[in-house]
mmCIF file of C-alpha atoms in Angstrom:
data_model
loop_
_atom_site.group_PDB
_atom_site.id
_atom_site.type_symbol
_atom_site.label_atom_id
_atom_site.label_comp_id
_atom_site.label_asym_id
_atom_site.label_seq_id
_atom_site.Cartn_x
_atom_site.Cartn_y
_atom_site.Cartn_z
ATOM 1 C CA MET A 1 -54.828 3.319 -5.243
ATOM 2 C CA ASN A 2 -55.379 2.726 -8.550
ATOM 3 C CA PRO A 3 -55.321 -0.404 -10.912
ATOM 4 C CA ASN A 4 -51.952 0.932 -12.576
ATOM 5 C CA GLN A 5 -50.324 2.032 -9.346
ATOM 6 C CA ARG A 6 -50.782 -1.208 -7.802
ATOM 7 C CA ASP A 7 -49.522 -2.563 -11.003
ATOM 8 C CA GLN A 8 -46.523 -0.570 -10.504
ATOM 9 C CA VAL A 9 -46.025 -1.149 -6.880
ATOM 10 C CA ARG A 10 -46.393 -4.539 -7.531
ATOM 11 C CA GLN A 11 -43.704 -4.516 -10.349
ATOM 12 C CA GLU A 12 -41.012 -2.759 -7.901
ATOM 13 C CA VAL A 13 -41.928 -5.282 -5.290
ATOM 14 C CA PHE A 14 -41.092 -7.870 -7.384
ATOM 15 C CA ASP A 15 -37.859 -6.720 -8.849
ATOM 16 C CA ALA A 16 -36.380 -6.043 -5.161
ATOM 17 C CA TYR A 17 -37.858 -9.467 -3.938
ATOM 18 C CA ARG A 18 -36.066 -11.264 -6.695
ATOM 19 C CA ARG A 19 -32.327 -9.640 -5.745
ATOM 20 C CA PHE A 20 -33.361 -11.571 -2.253
ATOM 21 C CA LEU A 21 -33.291 -14.670 -4.278
ATOM 22 C CA PHE A 22 -37.117 -15.816 -3.851
ATOM 23 C CA SER A 23 -37.743 -17.774 -6.916
ATOM 24 C CA LYS A 24 -40.576 -16.294 -9.561
ATOM 25 C CA THR A 25 -43.203 -18.987 -8.753
ATOM 26 C CA THR A 26 -42.998 -17.710 -4.925
ATOM 27 C CA LEU A 27 -43.715 -14.356 -5.612
ATOM 28 C CA ASP A 28 -46.255 -14.753 -8.345
ATOM 29 C CA GLU A 29 -47.851 -16.718 -5.780
ATOM 30 C CA CYS A 30 -47.615 -14.880 -2.717
ATOM 31 C CA LEU A 31 -48.139 -11.158 -4.674
ATOM 32 C CA GLY A 32 -51.043 -12.089 -6.671
ATOM 33 C CA ASP A 33 -53.211 -11.717 -3.672
ATOM 34 C CA ALA A 34 -51.800 -9.185 -2.063
ATOM 35 C CA THR A 35 -53.698 -6.130 -0.533
ATOM 36 C CA PRO A 36 -52.640 -2.619 -1.538
ATOM 37 C CA GLY A 37 -51.547 -2.212 2.119
ATOM 38 C CA GLN A 38 -49.771 -5.101 1.843
ATOM 39 C CA LEU A 39 -47.752 -4.149 -1.534
ATOM 40 C CA GLU A 40 -46.935 -1.294 0.149
ATOM 41 C CA PHE A 41 -45.831 -2.668 3.271
ATOM 42 C CA LEU A 42 -43.606 -5.423 1.365
ATOM 43 C CA ARG A 43 -41.806 -2.082 -0.865
ATOM 44 C CA ARG A 44 -41.097 -0.324 2.154
ATOM 45 C CA LEU A 45 -39.832 -3.455 3.851
ATOM 46 C CA ALA A 46 -37.648 -4.371 0.418
ATOM 47 C CA SER A 47 -36.299 -0.542 -0.249
ATOM 48 C CA THR A 48 -34.937 -0.574 3.609
ATOM 49 C CA GLU A 49 -33.479 -3.613 3.519
ATOM 50 C CA LEU A 50 -31.789 -2.770 0.115
ATOM 51 C CA ALA A 51 -30.578 0.690 2.067
ATOM 52 C CA ALA A 52 -29.276 -1.210 4.879
ATOM 53 C CA ARG A 53 -27.554 -4.151 2.376
ATOM 54 C CA GLU A 54 -25.788 -0.675 0.168
ATOM 55 C CA VAL A 55 -25.027 0.689 3.329
ATOM 56 C CA ALA A 56 -22.933 -2.779 4.390
ATOM 57 C CA ARG A 57 -21.632 -3.090 1.192
ATOM 58 C CA ARG A 58 -19.722 0.425 1.003
ATOM 59 C CA ALA A 59 -18.314 -0.009 4.589
ATOM 60 C CA ARG A 60 -16.709 -3.450 3.810
ATOM 61 C CA TYR A 61 -15.360 -1.766 0.714
ATOM 62 C CA VAL A 62 -13.513 1.064 2.644
ATOM 63 C CA LYS A 63 -12.395 -1.755 5.111
ATOM 64 C CA SER A 64 -11.098 -4.107 2.681
ATOM 65 C CA ALA A 65 -9.240 -1.121 0.955
ATOM 66 C CA GLY A 66 -6.556 -0.547 3.714
ATOM 67 C CA PHE A 67 -6.463 3.159 4.371
ATOM 68 C CA PRO A 68 -4.189 4.520 6.571
ATOM 69 C CA VAL A 69 -6.536 7.193 7.936
ATOM 70 C CA MET A 70 -9.928 8.064 6.472
ATOM 71 C CA LYS A 71 -10.042 11.550 4.653
ATOM 72 C CA THR A 72 -12.599 13.717 2.889
ATOM 73 C CA PHE A 73 -12.384 16.808 0.541
ATOM 74 C CA LYS A 74 -14.173 18.711 3.104
ATOM 75 C CA ASP A 75 -11.492 20.431 3.932
ATOM 76 C CA TYR A 76 -8.749 19.973 1.764
ATOM 77 C CA ASP A 77 -7.463 23.023 -0.041
ATOM 78 C CA PHE A 78 -7.448 23.233 -3.661
ATOM 79 C CA SER A 79 -5.965 26.538 -4.453
ATOM 80 C CA HIS A 80 -2.351 25.126 -4.699
ATOM 81 C CA ILE A 81 -2.959 21.939 -6.482
ATOM 82 C CA GLY A 82 -2.280 22.460 -10.779
ATOM 83 C CA PHE A 83 -4.646 20.562 -12.794
ATOM 84 C CA PRO A 84 -3.870 19.461 -15.909
ATOM 85 C CA ALA A 85 -5.609 21.125 -19.465
ATOM 86 C CA LEU A 86 -7.246 17.686 -19.726
ATOM 87 C CA LEU A 87 -8.749 17.345 -16.104
ATOM 88 C CA SER A 88 -10.139 19.718 -14.288
ATOM 89 C CA LYS A 89 -10.989 19.390 -10.657
ATOM 90 C CA ALA A 90 -15.085 18.236 -11.547
ATOM 91 C CA ASP A 91 -13.041 15.885 -13.816
ATOM 92 C CA MET A 92 -11.557 14.207 -11.432
ATOM 93 C CA LEU A 93 -14.126 14.397 -8.537
ATOM 94 C CA SER A 94 -16.542 12.531 -11.057
ATOM 95 C CA LEU A 95 -14.357 9.744 -10.890
ATOM 96 C CA ASN A 96 -15.017 8.741 -14.604
ATOM 97 C CA PHE A 97 -10.972 8.095 -14.757
ATOM 98 C CA ILE A 98 -12.051 5.089 -13.031
ATOM 99 C CA GLY A 99 -14.271 3.699 -15.462
ATOM 100 C CA GLU A 100 -11.727 4.900 -18.199
ATOM 101 C CA HIS A 101 -8.759 2.565 -16.897
ATOM 102 C CA LYS A 102 -6.888 6.122 -16.514
ATOM 103 C CA ALA A 103 -3.506 7.109 -14.141
ATOM 104 C CA LEU A 104 -3.586 10.049 -11.661
ATOM 105 C CA VAL A 105 0.103 10.929 -10.466
ATOM 106 C CA TRP A 106 -0.182 13.059 -7.416
ATOM 107 C CA TYR A 107 3.049 14.787 -7.851
ATOM 108 C CA GLY A 108 4.509 17.614 -5.234
ATOM 109 C CA GLY A 109 6.937 17.845 -2.179
ATOM 110 C CA CYS A 110 6.424 16.829 1.035
ATOM 111 C CA GLY A 111 3.028 17.350 3.332
ATOM 112 C CA SER A 112 1.788 19.030 -0.115
ATOM 113 C CA GLY A 113 -1.813 17.023 0.086
ATOM 114 C CA LYS A 114 -0.340 14.142 -2.248
ATOM 115 C CA THR A 115 -1.962 11.350 0.365
ATOM 116 C CA HIS A 116 -4.423 13.064 1.425
ATOM 117 C CA GLY A 117 -6.360 13.593 -1.669
ATOM 118 C CA MET A 118 -5.710 10.048 -2.993
ATOM 119 C CA VAL A 119 -7.029 8.805 0.281
ATOM 120 C CA ALA A 120 -10.164 11.160 -0.189
ATOM 121 C CA LEU A 121 -10.386 9.604 -4.178
ATOM 122 C CA GLY A 122 -10.486 6.113 -2.920
ATOM 123 C CA ILE A 123 -12.909 6.763 -0.447
ATOM 124 C CA MET A 124 -15.456 7.891 -2.588
ATOM 125 C CA ALA A 125 -14.744 5.290 -5.100
ATOM 126 C CA CYS A 126 -15.687 3.088 -2.197
ATOM 127 C CA HIS A 127 -18.964 4.819 -1.827
ATOM 128 C CA ARG A 128 -19.491 4.227 -5.836
ATOM 129 C CA ASP A 129 -18.920 0.608 -4.936
ATOM 130 C CA TYR A 130 -15.451 0.511 -6.798
ATOM 131 C CA LYS A 131 -13.216 -1.995 -5.018
ATOM 132 C CA VAL A 132 -9.745 -0.101 -4.253
ATOM 133 C CA LYS A 133 -6.736 -1.370 -2.923
ATOM 134 C CA PHE A 134 -4.580 1.132 -1.021
ATOM 135 C CA PHE A 135 -0.798 0.477 -0.474
ATOM 136 C CA THR A 136 2.425 2.152 -0.003
ATOM 137 C CA VAL A 137 5.046 1.351 -2.550
ATOM 138 C CA SER A 138 7.229 -0.575 0.398
ATOM 139 C CA GLN A 139 4.155 -2.373 1.936
ATOM 140 C CA LEU A 140 2.977 -3.496 -1.999
ATOM 141 C CA VAL A 141 6.494 -4.610 -2.592
ATOM 142 C CA LEU A 142 7.240 -6.285 0.723
ATOM 143 C CA LEU A 143 4.043 -8.172 -0.208
ATOM 144 C CA LEU A 144 5.052 -9.380 -3.686
ATOM 145 C CA LYS A 145 8.423 -10.581 -2.669
ATOM 146 C CA LYS A 146 6.861 -12.599 0.350
ATOM 147 C CA ALA A 147 4.479 -13.925 -2.423
ATOM 148 C CA HIS A 148 6.720 -14.827 -5.195
ATOM 149 C CA TYR A 149 9.060 -16.532 -2.584
ATOM 150 C CA ASP A 150 6.250 -18.419 -0.905
ATOM 151 C CA GLY A 151 4.645 -19.252 -4.054
ATOM 152 C CA SER A 152 1.507 -17.282 -4.223
ATOM 153 C CA LEU A 153 2.650 -14.564 -5.975
ATOM 154 C CA GLU A 154 -0.291 -15.179 -8.855
ATOM 155 C CA ARG A 155 -2.729 -15.704 -6.194
ATOM 156 C CA THR A 156 -1.720 -12.374 -5.196
ATOM 157 C CA LEU A 157 -1.200 -10.422 -8.571
ATOM 158 C CA ALA A 158 -4.917 -12.198 -9.204
ATOM 159 C CA MET A 159 -6.233 -10.013 -6.036
ATOM 160 C CA LEU A 160 -4.989 -7.085 -7.293
ATOM 161 C CA SER A 161 -6.143 -7.572 -10.541
ATOM 162 C CA SER A 162 -9.804 -7.898 -9.120
ATOM 163 C CA GLN A 163 -9.368 -4.527 -7.676
ATOM 164 C CA ASP A 164 -11.202 -1.156 -9.876
ATOM 165 C CA VAL A 165 -8.334 1.079 -8.896
ATOM 166 C CA LEU A 166 -4.886 0.573 -6.854
ATOM 167 C CA LEU A 167 -3.621 3.396 -4.666
ATOM 168 C CA LEU A 168 -0.136 3.375 -4.439
ATOM 169 C CA ASP A 169 1.843 6.102 -2.292
ATOM 170 C CA GLU A 170 5.166 7.281 -1.820
ATOM 171 C CA LEU A 171 6.501 6.053 -4.925
ATOM 172 C CA GLY A 172 10.616 7.378 -4.204
ATOM 173 C CA TYR A 173 10.547 7.439 -1.224
ATOM 174 C CA ILE A 174 12.433 4.319 -0.683
ATOM 175 C CA PRO A 175 15.034 3.071 -3.885
ATOM 176 C CA MET A 176 14.317 -0.734 -4.970
ATOM 177 C CA ASP A 177 16.665 -3.167 -6.066
ATOM 178 C CA LEU A 178 15.862 -5.017 -9.314
ATOM 179 C CA GLU A 179 13.634 -7.387 -7.942
ATOM 180 C CA SER A 180 11.342 -4.965 -6.502
ATOM 181 C CA ALA A 181 11.341 -2.846 -9.471
ATOM 182 C CA GLN A 182 10.106 -5.773 -11.941
ATOM 183 C CA LEU A 183 7.363 -7.083 -9.874
ATOM 184 C CA LEU A 184 6.186 -3.185 -8.960
ATOM 185 C CA PHE A 185 6.146 -3.054 -13.145
ATOM 186 C CA ARG A 186 4.752 -6.389 -13.689
ATOM 187 C CA VAL A 187 1.491 -4.891 -11.269
ATOM 188 C CA VAL A 188 1.549 -1.705 -13.500
ATOM 189 C CA SER A 189 1.526 -3.778 -16.586
ATOM 190 C CA ASP A 190 -0.872 -5.767 -15.243
ATOM 191 C CA SER A 191 -3.036 -2.430 -15.021
ATOM 192 C CA TYR A 192 -2.957 -1.107 -17.904
ATOM 193 C CA GLU A 193 -6.068 -0.324 -19.746
ATOM 194 C CA ARG A 194 -7.597 -2.496 -17.411
ATOM 195 C CA LYS A 195 -7.640 -0.425 -13.913
ATOM 196 C CA ALA A 196 -7.491 2.688 -12.718
ATOM 197 C CA LEU A 197 -4.000 3.611 -10.847
ATOM 198 C CA VAL A 198 -3.514 6.676 -8.279
ATOM 199 C CA ILE A 199 -0.094 7.221 -7.598
ATOM 200 C CA THR A 200 1.842 10.046 -5.341
ATOM 201 C CA THR A 201 5.376 10.328 -6.037
ATOM 202 C CA ASN A 202 7.906 13.349 -4.784
ATOM 203 C CA LEU A 203 10.212 12.684 -7.927
ATOM 204 C CA PRO A 204 9.811 13.837 -11.562
ATOM 205 C CA PHE A 205 9.684 11.354 -14.436
ATOM 206 C CA SER A 206 13.253 12.222 -14.875
ATOM 207 C CA GLU A 207 14.441 11.073 -12.043
ATOM 208 C CA TRP A 208 12.445 7.630 -11.785
ATOM 209 C CA GLY A 209 15.651 6.128 -13.452
ATOM 210 C CA LYS A 210 17.751 6.196 -10.279
ATOM 211 C CA MET A 211 15.092 4.681 -8.026
ATOM 212 C CA PHE A 212 14.436 1.740 -10.324
ATOM 213 C CA THR A 213 18.174 1.559 -10.831
ATOM 214 C CA ASP A 214 16.837 0.379 -14.209
ATOM 215 C CA ASP A 215 16.013 3.317 -16.849
ATOM 216 C CA LYS A 216 14.619 1.238 -19.170
ATOM 217 C CA LEU A 217 12.321 -0.972 -16.742
ATOM 218 C CA ALA A 218 11.150 3.038 -15.663
ATOM 219 C CA ALA A 219 10.913 4.227 -19.018
ATOM 220 C CA ALA A 220 8.552 1.010 -19.801
ATOM 221 C CA MET A 221 6.917 1.728 -16.514
ATOM 222 C CA ILE A 222 6.591 5.599 -17.490
ATOM 223 C CA ASP A 223 5.207 4.663 -20.926
ATOM 224 C CA ARG A 224 2.221 2.969 -19.341
ATOM 225 C CA ILE A 225 1.298 5.434 -16.574
ATOM 226 C CA VAL A 226 1.855 8.452 -19.037
ATOM 227 C CA HIS A 227 -0.527 7.076 -21.912
ATOM 228 C CA TYR A 228 -3.726 7.157 -20.160
ATOM 229 C CA GLY A 229 -2.333 9.544 -17.116
ATOM 230 C CA HIS A 230 -2.874 12.708 -15.547
ATOM 231 C CA LEU A 231 -0.314 15.091 -13.907
ATOM 232 C CA ILE A 232 -1.305 16.765 -10.863
ATOM 233 C CA LYS A 233 0.783 19.055 -8.747
ATOM 234 C CA THR A 234 0.377 19.709 -5.596
ATOM 235 C CA GLY A 235 3.525 22.232 -5.252
ATOM 236 C CA ASP A 236 6.155 22.076 -2.305
ATOM 237 C CA LYS A 237 4.948 23.898 0.152
ATOM 238 C CA ASP A 238 4.430 21.538 3.465
ATOM 239 C CA TRP A 239 1.164 22.113 4.753
ATOM 240 C CA ARG A 240 1.544 19.741 7.599
ATOM 241 C CA LEU A 241 4.527 21.931 8.900
ATOM 242 C CA GLU A 242 2.315 25.063 8.048
ATOM 243 C CA HIS A 243 -0.216 23.994 10.606
ATOM 244 C CA SER A 244 2.258 21.619 13.077
ATOM 245 C CA LEU A 245 1.528 22.373 16.552
ATOM 246 C CA MET A 246 5.253 22.349 17.506
ATOM 247 C CA LEU A 247 5.260 25.800 15.856
ATOM 248 C CA ASP A 248 2.705 27.442 18.564
ATOM 249 C CA LYS A 249 0.927 29.568 16.530
ATOM 250 C CA ARG A 250 -2.240 30.511 18.309
#
């Protein structure tokens, strides 16, 4: 190992071990007299530890997200997916929309692949060190109402605000009372221009007023989602039914 290589390795080891909270004084003292072999060993040790921490951190993110099932895009059929002009499949998979604080709305019929796509995106985000939370809309509304009544609403909203992306599944499957709609609007409004949203729904925007029992509230929510959002259409074909064991296809 020539002097330049040794200096480069020493700097790599120094930078890595600083992340382990060793002081600069300790590192300078220990590394100053280290042999090339010792430096190489310490570099390997640091690299292995950092890789292990990365795997553990991302596993924690996946667990904390609360996904109902684990899904990927490995066997996902994109042939029926309609992407908008300003968002290609590659754009979506880049996850740039998260850093840009945009919204994705997956719209289509039951069993058309909306939740699968949402979860797969969420798991990808966790593996790229984004903090993610998954809720069905009914779960989120129940959480917010409980927090409202027990006095912990602001704490719950702060937890939601700390995420990089919120996944809201099954918007439109269950009608809401006005209080539930107002609480959900608070989450959407707080997320506007601050974090990414991914929403699945079986209803066109024109029918959201019926779901929220308040046309003005629905319009305000749609306005915030559409302004920095993209609509991904999954169609009406029920892929779960198509591959159901009850059809006894061989």
